[in-house]
Short mmCIF file of C-alpha atoms and ligand atoms in Angstrom, two decimals:
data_model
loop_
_atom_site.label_atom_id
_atom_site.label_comp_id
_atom_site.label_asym_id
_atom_site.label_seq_id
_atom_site.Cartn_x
_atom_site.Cartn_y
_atom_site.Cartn_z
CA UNK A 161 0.00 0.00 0.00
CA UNK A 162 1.31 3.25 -0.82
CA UNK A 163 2.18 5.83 2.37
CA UNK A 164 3.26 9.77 1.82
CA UNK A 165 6.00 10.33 4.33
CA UNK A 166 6.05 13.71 5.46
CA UNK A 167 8.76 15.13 8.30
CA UNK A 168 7.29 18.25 9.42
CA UNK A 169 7.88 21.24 11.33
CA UNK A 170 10.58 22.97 9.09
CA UNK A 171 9.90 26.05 7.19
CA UNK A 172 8.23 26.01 3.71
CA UNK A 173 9.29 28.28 1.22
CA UNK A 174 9.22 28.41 -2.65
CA UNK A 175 6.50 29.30 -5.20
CA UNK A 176 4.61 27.08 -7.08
CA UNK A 177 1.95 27.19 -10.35
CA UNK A 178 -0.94 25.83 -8.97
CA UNK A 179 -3.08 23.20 -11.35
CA UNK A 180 -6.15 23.03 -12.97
CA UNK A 181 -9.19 22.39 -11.07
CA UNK A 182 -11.14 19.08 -10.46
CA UNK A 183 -14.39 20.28 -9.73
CA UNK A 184 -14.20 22.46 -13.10
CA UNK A 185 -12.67 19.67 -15.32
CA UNK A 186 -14.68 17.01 -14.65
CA UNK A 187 -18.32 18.51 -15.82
CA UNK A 188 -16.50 19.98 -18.26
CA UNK A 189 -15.48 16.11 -19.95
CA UNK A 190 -19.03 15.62 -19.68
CA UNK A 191 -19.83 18.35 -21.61
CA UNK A 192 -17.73 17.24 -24.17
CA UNK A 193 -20.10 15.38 -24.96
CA UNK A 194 -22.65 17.87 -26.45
CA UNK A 195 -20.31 17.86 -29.06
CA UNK A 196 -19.91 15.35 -31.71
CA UNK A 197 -16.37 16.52 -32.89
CA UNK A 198 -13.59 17.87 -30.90
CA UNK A 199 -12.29 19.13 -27.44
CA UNK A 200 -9.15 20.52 -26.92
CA UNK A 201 -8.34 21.02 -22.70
CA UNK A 202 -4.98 22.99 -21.56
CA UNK A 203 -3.88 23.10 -18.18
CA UNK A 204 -6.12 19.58 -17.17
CA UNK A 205 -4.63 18.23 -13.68
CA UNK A 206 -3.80 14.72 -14.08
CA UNK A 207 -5.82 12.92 -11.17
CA UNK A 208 -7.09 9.31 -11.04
CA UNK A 209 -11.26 11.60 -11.05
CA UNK A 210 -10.38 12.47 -14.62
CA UNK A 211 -8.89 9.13 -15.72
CA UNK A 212 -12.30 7.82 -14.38
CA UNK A 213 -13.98 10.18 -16.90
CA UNK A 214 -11.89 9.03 -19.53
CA UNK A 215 -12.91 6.08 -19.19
CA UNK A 216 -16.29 6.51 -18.80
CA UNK A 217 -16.07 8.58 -22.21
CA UNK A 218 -14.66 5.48 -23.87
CA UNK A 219 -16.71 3.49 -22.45
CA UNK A 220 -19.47 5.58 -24.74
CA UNK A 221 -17.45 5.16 -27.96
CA UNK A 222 -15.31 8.51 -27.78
CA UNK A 223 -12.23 8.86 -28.30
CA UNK A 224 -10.40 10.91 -25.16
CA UNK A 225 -6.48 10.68 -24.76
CA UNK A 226 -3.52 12.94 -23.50
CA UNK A 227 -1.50 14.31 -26.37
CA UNK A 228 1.26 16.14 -24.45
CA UNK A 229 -0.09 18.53 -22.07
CA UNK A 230 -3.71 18.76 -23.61
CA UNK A 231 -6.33 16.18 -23.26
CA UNK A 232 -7.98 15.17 -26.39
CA UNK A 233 -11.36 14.32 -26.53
CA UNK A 234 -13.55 13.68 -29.80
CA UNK A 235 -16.85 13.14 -29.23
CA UNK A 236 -18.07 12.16 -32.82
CA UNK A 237 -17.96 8.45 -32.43
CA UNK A 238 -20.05 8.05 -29.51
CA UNK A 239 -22.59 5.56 -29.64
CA UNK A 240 -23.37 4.17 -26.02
CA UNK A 241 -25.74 5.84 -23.73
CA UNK A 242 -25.01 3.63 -20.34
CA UNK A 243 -22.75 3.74 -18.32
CA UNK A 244 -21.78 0.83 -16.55
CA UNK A 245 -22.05 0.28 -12.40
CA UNK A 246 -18.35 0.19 -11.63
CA UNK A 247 -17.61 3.02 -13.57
CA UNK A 248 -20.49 5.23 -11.76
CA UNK A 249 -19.24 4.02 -8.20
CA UNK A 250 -15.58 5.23 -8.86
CA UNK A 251 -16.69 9.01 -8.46
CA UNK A 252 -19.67 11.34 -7.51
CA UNK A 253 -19.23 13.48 -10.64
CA UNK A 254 -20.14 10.83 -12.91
CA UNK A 255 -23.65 11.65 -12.30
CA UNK A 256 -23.23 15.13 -14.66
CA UNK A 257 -22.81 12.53 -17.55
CA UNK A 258 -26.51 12.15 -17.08
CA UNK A 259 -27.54 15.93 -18.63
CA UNK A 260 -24.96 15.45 -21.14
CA UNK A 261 -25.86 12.27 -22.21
CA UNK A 262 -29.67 13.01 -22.61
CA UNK A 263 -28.83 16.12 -24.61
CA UNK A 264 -26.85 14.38 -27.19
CA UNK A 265 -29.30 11.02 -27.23
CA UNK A 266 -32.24 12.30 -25.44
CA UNK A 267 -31.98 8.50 -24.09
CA UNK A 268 -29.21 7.65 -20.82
CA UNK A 269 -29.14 4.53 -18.43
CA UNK A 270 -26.84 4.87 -15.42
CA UNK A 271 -26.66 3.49 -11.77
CA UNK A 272 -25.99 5.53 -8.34
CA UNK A 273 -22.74 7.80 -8.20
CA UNK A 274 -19.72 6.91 -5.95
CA UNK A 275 -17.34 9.62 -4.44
CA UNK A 276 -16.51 10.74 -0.91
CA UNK A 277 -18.51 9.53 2.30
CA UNK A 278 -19.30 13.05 3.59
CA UNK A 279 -22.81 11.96 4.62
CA UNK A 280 -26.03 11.11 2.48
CA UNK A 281 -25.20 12.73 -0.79
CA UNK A 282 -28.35 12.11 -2.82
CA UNK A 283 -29.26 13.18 -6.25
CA UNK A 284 -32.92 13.67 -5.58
CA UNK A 285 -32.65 17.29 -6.91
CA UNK A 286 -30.52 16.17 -10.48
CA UNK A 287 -33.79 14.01 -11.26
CA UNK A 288 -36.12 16.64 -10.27
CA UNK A 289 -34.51 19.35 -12.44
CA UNK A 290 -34.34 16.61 -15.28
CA UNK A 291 -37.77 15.76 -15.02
CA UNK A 292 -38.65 19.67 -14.86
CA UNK A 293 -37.05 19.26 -18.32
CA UNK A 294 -39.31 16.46 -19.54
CA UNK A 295 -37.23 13.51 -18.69
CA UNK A 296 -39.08 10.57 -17.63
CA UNK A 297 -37.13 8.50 -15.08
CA UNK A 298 -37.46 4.64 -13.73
CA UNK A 299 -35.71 3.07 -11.62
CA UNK A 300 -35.00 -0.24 -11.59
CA UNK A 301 -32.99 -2.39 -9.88
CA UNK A 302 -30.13 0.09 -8.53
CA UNK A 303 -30.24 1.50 -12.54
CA UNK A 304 -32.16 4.25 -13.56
CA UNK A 305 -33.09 4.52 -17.16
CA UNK A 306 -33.57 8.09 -18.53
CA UNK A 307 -35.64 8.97 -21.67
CA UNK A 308 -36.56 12.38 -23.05
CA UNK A 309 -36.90 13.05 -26.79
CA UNK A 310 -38.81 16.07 -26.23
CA UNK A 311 -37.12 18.12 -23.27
CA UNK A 312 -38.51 21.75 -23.16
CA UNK A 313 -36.97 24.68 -21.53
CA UNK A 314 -38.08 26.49 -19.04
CA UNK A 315 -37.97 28.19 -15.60
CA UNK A 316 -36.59 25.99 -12.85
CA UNK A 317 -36.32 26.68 -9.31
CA UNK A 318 -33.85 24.54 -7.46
CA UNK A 319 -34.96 24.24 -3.41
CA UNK A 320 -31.05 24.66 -2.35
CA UNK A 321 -28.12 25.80 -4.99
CA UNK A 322 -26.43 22.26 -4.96
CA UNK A 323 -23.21 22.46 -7.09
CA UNK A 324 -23.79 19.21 -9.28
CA UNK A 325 -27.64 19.53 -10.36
CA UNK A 326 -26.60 22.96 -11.59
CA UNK A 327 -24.57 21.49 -13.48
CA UNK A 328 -26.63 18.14 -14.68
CA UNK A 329 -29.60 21.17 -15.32
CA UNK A 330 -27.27 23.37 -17.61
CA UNK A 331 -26.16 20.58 -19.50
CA UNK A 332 -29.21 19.29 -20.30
CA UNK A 333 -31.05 21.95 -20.91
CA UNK A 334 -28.64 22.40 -23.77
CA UNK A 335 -30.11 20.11 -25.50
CA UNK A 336 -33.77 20.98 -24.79
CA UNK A 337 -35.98 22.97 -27.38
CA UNK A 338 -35.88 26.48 -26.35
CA UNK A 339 -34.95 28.46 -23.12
CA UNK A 340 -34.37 27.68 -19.77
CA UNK A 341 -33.86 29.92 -16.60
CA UNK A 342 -32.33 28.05 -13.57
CA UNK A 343 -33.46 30.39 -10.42
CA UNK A 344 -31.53 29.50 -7.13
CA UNK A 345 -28.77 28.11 -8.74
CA UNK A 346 -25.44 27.64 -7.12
CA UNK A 347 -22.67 30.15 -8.01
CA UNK A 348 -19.51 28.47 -7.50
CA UNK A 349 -16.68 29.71 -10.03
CA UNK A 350 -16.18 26.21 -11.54
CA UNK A 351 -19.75 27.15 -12.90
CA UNK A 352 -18.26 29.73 -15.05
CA UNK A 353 -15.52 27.66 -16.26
CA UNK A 354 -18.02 25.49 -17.53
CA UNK A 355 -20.23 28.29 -19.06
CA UNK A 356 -17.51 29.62 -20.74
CA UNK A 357 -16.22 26.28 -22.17
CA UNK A 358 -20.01 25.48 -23.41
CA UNK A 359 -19.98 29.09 -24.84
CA UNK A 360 -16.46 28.30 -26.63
CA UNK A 361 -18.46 24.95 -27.84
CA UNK A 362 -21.10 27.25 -29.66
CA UNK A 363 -23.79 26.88 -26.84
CA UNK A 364 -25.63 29.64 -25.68
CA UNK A 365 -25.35 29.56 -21.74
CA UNK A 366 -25.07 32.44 -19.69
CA UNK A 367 -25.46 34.04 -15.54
CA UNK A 368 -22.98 31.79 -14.60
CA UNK A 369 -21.86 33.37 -10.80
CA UNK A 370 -25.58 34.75 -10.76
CA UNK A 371 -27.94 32.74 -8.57
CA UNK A 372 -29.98 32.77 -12.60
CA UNK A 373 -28.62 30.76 -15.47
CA UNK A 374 -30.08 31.08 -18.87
CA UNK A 375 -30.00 28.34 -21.29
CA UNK A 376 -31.04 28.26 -24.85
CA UNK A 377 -31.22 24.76 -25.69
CA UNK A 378 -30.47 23.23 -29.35
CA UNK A 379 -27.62 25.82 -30.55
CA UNK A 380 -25.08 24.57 -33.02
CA UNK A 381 -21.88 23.47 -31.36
CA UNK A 382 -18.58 23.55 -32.66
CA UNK A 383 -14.72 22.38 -31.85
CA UNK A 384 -13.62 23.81 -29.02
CA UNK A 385 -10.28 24.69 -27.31
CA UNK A 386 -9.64 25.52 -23.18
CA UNK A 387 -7.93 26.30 -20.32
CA UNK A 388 -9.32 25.15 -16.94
CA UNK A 389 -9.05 27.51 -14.57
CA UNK A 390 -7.08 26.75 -11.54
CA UNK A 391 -8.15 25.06 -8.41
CA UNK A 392 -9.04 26.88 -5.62
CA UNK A 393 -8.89 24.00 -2.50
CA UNK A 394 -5.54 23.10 -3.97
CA UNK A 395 -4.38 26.82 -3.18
CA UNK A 396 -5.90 26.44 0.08
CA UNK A 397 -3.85 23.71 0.76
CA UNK A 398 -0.74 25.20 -0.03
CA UNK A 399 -0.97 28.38 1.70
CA UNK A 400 -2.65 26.26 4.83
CA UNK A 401 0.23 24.26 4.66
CA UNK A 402 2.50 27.13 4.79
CA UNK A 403 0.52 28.93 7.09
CA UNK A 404 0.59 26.08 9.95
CA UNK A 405 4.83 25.36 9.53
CA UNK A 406 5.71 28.86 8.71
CA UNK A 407 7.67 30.76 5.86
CA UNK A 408 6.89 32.07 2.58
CA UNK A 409 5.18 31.00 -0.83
CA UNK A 410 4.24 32.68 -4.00
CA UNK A 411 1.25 31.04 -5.64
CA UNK A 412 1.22 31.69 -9.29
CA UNK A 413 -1.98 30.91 -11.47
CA UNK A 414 -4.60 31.52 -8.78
CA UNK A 415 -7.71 33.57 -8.51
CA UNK A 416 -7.07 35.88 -5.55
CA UNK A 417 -10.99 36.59 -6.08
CA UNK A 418 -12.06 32.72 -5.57
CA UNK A 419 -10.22 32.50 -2.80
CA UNK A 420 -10.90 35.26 -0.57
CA UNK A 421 -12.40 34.03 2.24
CA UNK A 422 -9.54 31.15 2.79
CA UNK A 423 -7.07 34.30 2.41
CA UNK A 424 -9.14 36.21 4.70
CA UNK A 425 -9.29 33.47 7.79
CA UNK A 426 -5.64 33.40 7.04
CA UNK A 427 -5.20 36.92 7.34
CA UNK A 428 -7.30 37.17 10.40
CA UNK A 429 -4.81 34.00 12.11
CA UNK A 430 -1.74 36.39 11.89
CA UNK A 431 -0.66 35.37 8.05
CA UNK A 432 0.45 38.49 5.82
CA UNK A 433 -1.00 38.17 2.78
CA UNK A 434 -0.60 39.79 -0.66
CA UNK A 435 -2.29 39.32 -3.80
CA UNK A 436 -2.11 40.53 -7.30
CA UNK A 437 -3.17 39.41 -10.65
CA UNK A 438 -3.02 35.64 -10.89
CA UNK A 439 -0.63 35.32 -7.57
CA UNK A 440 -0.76 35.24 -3.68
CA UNK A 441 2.00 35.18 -1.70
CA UNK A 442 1.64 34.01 2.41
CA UNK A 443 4.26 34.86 4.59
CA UNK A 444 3.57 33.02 7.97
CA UNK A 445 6.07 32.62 11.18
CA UNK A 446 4.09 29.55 11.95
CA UNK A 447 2.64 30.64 15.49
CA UNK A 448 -0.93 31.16 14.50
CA UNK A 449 -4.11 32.74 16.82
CA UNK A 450 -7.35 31.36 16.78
CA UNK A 451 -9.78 33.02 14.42
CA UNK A 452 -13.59 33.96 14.86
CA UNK A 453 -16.16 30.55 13.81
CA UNK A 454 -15.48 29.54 10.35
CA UNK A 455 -18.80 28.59 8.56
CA UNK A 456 -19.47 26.98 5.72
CA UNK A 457 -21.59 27.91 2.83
CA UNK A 458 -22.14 28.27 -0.66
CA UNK A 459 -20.08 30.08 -2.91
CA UNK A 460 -19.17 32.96 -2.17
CA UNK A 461 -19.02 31.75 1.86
CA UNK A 462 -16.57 29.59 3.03
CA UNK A 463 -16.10 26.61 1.17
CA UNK A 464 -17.12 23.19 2.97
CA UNK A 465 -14.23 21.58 0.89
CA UNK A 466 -11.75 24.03 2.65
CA UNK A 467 -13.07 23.50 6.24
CA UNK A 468 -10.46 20.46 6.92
CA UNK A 469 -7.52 22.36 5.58
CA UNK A 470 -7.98 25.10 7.74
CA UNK A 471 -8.71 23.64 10.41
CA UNK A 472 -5.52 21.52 10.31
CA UNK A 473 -3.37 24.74 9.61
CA UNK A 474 -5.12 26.12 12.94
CA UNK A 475 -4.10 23.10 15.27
CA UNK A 476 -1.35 24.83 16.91
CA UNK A 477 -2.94 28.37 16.99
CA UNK A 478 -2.86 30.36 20.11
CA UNK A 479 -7.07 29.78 22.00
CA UNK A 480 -10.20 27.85 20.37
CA UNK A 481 -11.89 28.15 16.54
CA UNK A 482 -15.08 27.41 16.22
CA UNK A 483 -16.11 25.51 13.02
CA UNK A 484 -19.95 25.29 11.51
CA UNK A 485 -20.19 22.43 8.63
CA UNK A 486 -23.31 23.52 6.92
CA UNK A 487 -23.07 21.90 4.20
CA UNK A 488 -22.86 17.91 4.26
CA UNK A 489 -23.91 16.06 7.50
CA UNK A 490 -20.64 14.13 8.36
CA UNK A 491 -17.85 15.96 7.16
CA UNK A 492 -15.40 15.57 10.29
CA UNK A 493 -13.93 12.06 9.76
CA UNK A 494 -10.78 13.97 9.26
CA UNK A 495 -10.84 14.75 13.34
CA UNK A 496 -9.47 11.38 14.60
CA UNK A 497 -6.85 11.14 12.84
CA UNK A 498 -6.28 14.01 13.54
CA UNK A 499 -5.87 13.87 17.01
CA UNK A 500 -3.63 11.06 16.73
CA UNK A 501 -1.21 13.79 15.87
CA UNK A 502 -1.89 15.12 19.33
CA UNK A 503 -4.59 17.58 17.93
CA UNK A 504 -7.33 18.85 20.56
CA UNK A 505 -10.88 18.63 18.82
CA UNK A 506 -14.19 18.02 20.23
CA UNK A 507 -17.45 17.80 17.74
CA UNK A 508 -20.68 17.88 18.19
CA UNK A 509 -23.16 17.17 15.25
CA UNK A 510 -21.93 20.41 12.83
CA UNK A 511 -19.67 21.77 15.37
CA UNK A 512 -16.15 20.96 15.79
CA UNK A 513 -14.04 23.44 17.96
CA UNK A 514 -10.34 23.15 17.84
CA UNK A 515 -8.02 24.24 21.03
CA UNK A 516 -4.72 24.95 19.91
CA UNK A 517 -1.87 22.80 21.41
CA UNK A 518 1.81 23.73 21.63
CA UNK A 519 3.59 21.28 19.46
CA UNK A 520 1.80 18.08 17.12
CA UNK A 521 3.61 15.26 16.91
CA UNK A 522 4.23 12.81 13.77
CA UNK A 523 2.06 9.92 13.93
CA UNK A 524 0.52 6.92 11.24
CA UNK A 525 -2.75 8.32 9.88
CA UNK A 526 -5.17 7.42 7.44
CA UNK A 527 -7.42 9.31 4.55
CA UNK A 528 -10.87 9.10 5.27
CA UNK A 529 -11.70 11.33 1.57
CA UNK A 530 -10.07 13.44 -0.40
CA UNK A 531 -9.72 16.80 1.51
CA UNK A 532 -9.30 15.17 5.02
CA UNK A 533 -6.16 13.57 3.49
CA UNK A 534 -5.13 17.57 2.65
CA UNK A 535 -5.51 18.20 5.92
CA UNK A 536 -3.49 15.28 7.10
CA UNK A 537 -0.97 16.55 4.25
CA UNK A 538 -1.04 20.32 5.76
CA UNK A 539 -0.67 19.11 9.96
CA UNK A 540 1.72 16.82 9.13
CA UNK A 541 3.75 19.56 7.70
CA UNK A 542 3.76 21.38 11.21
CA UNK A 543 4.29 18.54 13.17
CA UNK A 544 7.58 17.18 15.01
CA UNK A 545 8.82 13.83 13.66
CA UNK A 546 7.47 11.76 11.05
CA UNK A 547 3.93 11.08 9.91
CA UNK A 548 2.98 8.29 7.67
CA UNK A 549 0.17 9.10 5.64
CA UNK A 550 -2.28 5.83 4.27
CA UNK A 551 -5.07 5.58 1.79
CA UNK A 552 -3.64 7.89 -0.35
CA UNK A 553 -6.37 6.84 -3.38
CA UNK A 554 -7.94 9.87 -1.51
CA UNK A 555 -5.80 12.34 -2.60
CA UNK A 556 -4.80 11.54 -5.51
CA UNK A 557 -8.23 11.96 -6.37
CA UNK A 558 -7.81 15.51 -6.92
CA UNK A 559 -4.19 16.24 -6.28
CA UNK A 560 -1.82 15.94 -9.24
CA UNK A 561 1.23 14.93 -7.26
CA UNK A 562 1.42 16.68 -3.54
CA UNK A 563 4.30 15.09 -2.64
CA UNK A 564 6.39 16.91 -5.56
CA UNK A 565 4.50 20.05 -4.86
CA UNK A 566 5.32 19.85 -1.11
CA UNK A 567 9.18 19.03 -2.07
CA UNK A 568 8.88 22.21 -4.01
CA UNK A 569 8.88 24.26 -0.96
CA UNK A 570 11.24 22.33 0.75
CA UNK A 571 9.11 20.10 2.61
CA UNK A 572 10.78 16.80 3.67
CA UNK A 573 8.57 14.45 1.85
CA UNK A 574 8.41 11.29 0.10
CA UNK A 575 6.15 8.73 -1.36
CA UNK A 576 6.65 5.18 -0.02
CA UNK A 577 4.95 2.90 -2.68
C1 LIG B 208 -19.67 19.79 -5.27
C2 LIG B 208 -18.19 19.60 -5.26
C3 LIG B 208 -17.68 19.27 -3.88
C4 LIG B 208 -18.16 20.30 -2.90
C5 LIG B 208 -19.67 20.53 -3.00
C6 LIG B 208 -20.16 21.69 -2.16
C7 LIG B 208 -17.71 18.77 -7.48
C8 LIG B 208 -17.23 17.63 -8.31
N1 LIG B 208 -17.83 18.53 -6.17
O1 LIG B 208 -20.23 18.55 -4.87
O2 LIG B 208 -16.26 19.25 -3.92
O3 LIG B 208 -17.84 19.88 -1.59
O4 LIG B 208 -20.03 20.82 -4.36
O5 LIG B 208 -19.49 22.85 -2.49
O6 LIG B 208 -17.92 19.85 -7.97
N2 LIG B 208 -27.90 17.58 -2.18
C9 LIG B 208 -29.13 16.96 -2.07
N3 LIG B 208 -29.69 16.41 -3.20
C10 LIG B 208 -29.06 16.46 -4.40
C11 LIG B 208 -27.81 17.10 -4.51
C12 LIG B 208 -27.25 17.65 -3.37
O7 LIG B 208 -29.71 16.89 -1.00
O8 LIG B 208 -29.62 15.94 -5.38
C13 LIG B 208 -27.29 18.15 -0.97
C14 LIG B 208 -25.98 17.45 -0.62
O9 LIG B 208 -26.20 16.28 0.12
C15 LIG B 208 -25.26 18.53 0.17
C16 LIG B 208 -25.73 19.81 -0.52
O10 LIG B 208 -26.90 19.47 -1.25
O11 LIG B 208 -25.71 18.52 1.49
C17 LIG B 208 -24.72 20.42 -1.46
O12 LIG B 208 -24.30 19.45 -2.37
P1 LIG B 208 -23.84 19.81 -3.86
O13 LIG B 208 -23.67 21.29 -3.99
O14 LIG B 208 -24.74 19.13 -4.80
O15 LIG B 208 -22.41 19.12 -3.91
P2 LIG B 208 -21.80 18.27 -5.10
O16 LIG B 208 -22.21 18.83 -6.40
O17 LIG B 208 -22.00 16.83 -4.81
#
C-alpha cells in the first residue's frame, strides 16, 4: 500500500503554479459530450477523477487521450448511452454525464454515483430538475433509465443551490428545445468555467456566478479549445500548509478573487497576505491565533471543501476556533486522525471546535476522503517527527502529485509505494 511520508515542522518556502481544477474539469469532460467533434483542454490536472472520466467517455465510444499537455477528446464516435455500475461508483461526478448524455441522445441509463462519504449525498434534486425538463425517469434495480426526446426549456427553481444539479440542469437543458432559466442556482466559479467552455463549444449559456442561469437549448456546437481555470482548495492547501509550519510562498496561477475568504481566515490567524493578478503570496512565522467561527456555505461563503484544511493549519494556533459544517452532515472524519497527531478537537453534530496545542507530533494516519487527506498533508507539515500518511487513493483523487508540490517548498517528503 502506498504511504506519503512527510517530516514536518521545518519552514516552507518556494512558489509554485498551482493546477487546474477538479471540480471544473470534470463537468466539463461531460460536456464534451454535447459535441460530436472535438475538445481541446490545456492546463487539465492529471488525477485518477479524470482518468475515471476518460474512461467513462470510452466506455461511450469517444475517443479521449492525452496528447502532451492537452487532453484530447472527440466526441463524434459516440454511440453508447449507459454507463456501466463500476464506472459510476468510482466518483460522484459521474452523475453530470446524465444531462450530457440526454442532450446528445435524449436516451441515458446509469446506476448511483460513488465519491466521498461526507454523509447522504443524494441526487434527488438532479432528477427533479431533469424531469422539470421532460425527462421521464425509472428506476429499476439500482439503474435508472432516462428517456426524453422532447425536453422543453423552461424556468426551474432549485430548493437549495447544490453544485452538481446545476450542473446536470445546464447541460441538459442544452439540449432541450428552447430556453431555460435556472433560479436558485449555485454560483460556485467552476460554474463559469463550464459556461464559458459550453460558450467556446457554440452553446448559448449564460449568468454563470448569478444565482440565474439562462440556457437556450439546441444551438449549433462547434470544436472547441480551453484552459481550466485553476483550483481553488488546492491553493488552500498550499498556503494552509504554509501557514501552519511557517515561511513564505508565491502562488502563481490563482484567482485571488475565488479565494478570498480562505485568504481572509488566514489573514485574520496572523498570516500576511498579498495578492495581485493571478498570484498570492503568504508569509507566515508559523505561530498562529485562533480566528472567529469559520462557517461553511455556498459560494461565495466559506467553502465546505476548505473547512479540513484550515482547520488543520489552525491546530497549533494560540485559543479555540469554532467551526460550523453547513453543508454535508458528516464531514469531520478527518478529526481522529487528527488527534492522533496530538490535535485537541471536540465535535458535536456540525460543530467541531479546535483548542490549539503547543507542538503536534508525527504519527501513522489514514485518509478518510479526499480533503481530510489535505488536511493530514497540511498538519503533518507542522508537526515534530514523522507522519505516515495511508489511503492515499484519496488524494490523488484531486491532487496531481502533492508530494512533488510539497518538495517544491522544501518540505521533507516522500512517497513510499
Ligand atoms: C460539489 C463539489 C464538492 C463540494 C460541493 C459543495 C464537485 C465535483 N464537487 O459537490 O467538492 O464539496 O459541491 O461545495 O464539484 N444535495 C441533495 N440532493 C441532491 C444534490 C445535493 O440533497 O440531489 C445536498 C448534498 O447532500 C449537500 C448539498 O446538497 O448537502 C450540497 O451538495 P452539492 O452542492 O450538490 O455538492 P456536489 O455537487 O456533490
Amino acid at each position: 500500500m502506498s504511504q506519503i511520508i512527510i517530516r514536518g515542522g521545518g519552514r516552507l518556502e518556494g512558489t509554485l503554479s498551482v493546477q487546474g481544477a477538479k471540480n471544473s474539469v470534470l463537468p466539463i469532460l461531460a460536456a464534451t459530450i454535447l459535441h460530436p467533434g472535438q475538445t481541446v483542454l490545456r492546463g487539465c490536472p492529471r488525477l485518477s477523477d479524470v482518468e475515471a472520466s476518460i474512461r467513462i467517455l470510452r466506455h461511450l465510444g469517444c475517443k479521449a487521450g492525452w496528447e502532451g499537455e492537452e487532453l484530447v477528446v472527440d466526441a463524434g464516435p459516440m454511440s453508447r448511452w449507459d454507463i456501466p455500475d463500476h464506472l459510476m461508483r468510482e466518483m460522484r461526478s459521474s452523475v453530470i454525464f446524465l444531462g450530457a448524455i440526454l442532450a446528445r441522445f435524449g436516451w441515458a441509463e446509469l446506476s448511483y454515483p460513488g465519491g466521498c462519504e461526507l454523509g447522504p449525498r443524494p441526487i434527488d434534486l438532479h432528477l427533479a430538475v431533469l424531469r422539470q425538463l421532460g425527462a421521464r425517469l425509472q428506476e429499476e434495480g439500482g439503474r435508472l433509465r432516462c428517456s426524453a426526446d422532447h425536453m422543453a426549456g423552461r424556468e426551474i427553481a432549485l430548493s437549495i443551490p447544490s453544485v452538481g444539479a446545476t450542473e446536470n440542469a445546464i447541460l441538459a437543458a442544452c439540449g432541450a428545445e428552447g430556453e431555460t432559466m435556472l433560479v436558485n442556482a449555485a454560483r460556485e466559479p467552476e460554474i463559469g468555467d463550464l459556461q464559458e467552455f459550453l460558450c467556446a463549444m457554440g452553446c448559448k449559456v449564460r449568468g454563470a456566478g448569478s444565482s440565474t442561469i439562462c440556457v437556450a437549448g439546441r444551438q449549433p456546437t462547434r470544436d472547441a479549445f480551453h484552459t481550466v481555470m485553476p483550483d481553488r482548495i488546492v491553493a488552500a492547501t498550499w498556503l494552509a500548509a504554509v501557514a501552519a509550519a511557517g515561511g513564505e510562498v508565491e502562488l502563481e496561477r490563482v484567482s485571488c478573487r475565488h479565494l478570498s475568504t480562505v485568504t481572509a481566515a488566514l489573514h485574520e490567524a496572523g498570516c500576511r497576505i498579498s495578492g495581485g493578478e493571478g498570484r498570492i503570496a503568504l508569509r507566515s512565522d508559523g505561530f498562529l491565533r485562533a480566528i472567529a467561527p469559520v462557517r461553511t456555505a455556498p459560494y461565495p461563503g466559506f467553502p465546505t471543501d476548505a473547512q479540513a484544511i484550515l482547520m488543520a493549519a489552525l491546530l497549533r494556533s494560540r485559543g479555540a476556533t469554532l467551526f460550523v459544517e453547513n453543508i454535508f452532515e458528516n464531514r469531520y472524519r478527518h478529526v481522529d486522525e487528527l488527534r492522533r497527531m496530538g490535535a485537541d478537537i471536540s465535535v458535536a453534530d456540525r460543530v467541531a471546535v479546535v483548542t490549539g496545542v503547543p507542538r503536534l507530533c508525527g504519527a501513522g494516519v489514514r485518509c478518510t476522503d479526499l480533503r481530510g487527506g489535505a488536511a493530514l498533508l497540511v498538519a503533518g507539515a507542522a508537526a515534530e517527527g514523522e507522519t505516515r500518511i495511508g489511503d492515499i487513493h484519496h488524494i490523488r483523487r484531486g491532487y496531481e502529485d502533492p508530494v512533488r508540490d510539497l518538495r517544491a517548498l522544501g518540505a521533507d517528503i516522500h512517497l513510499e509505494e
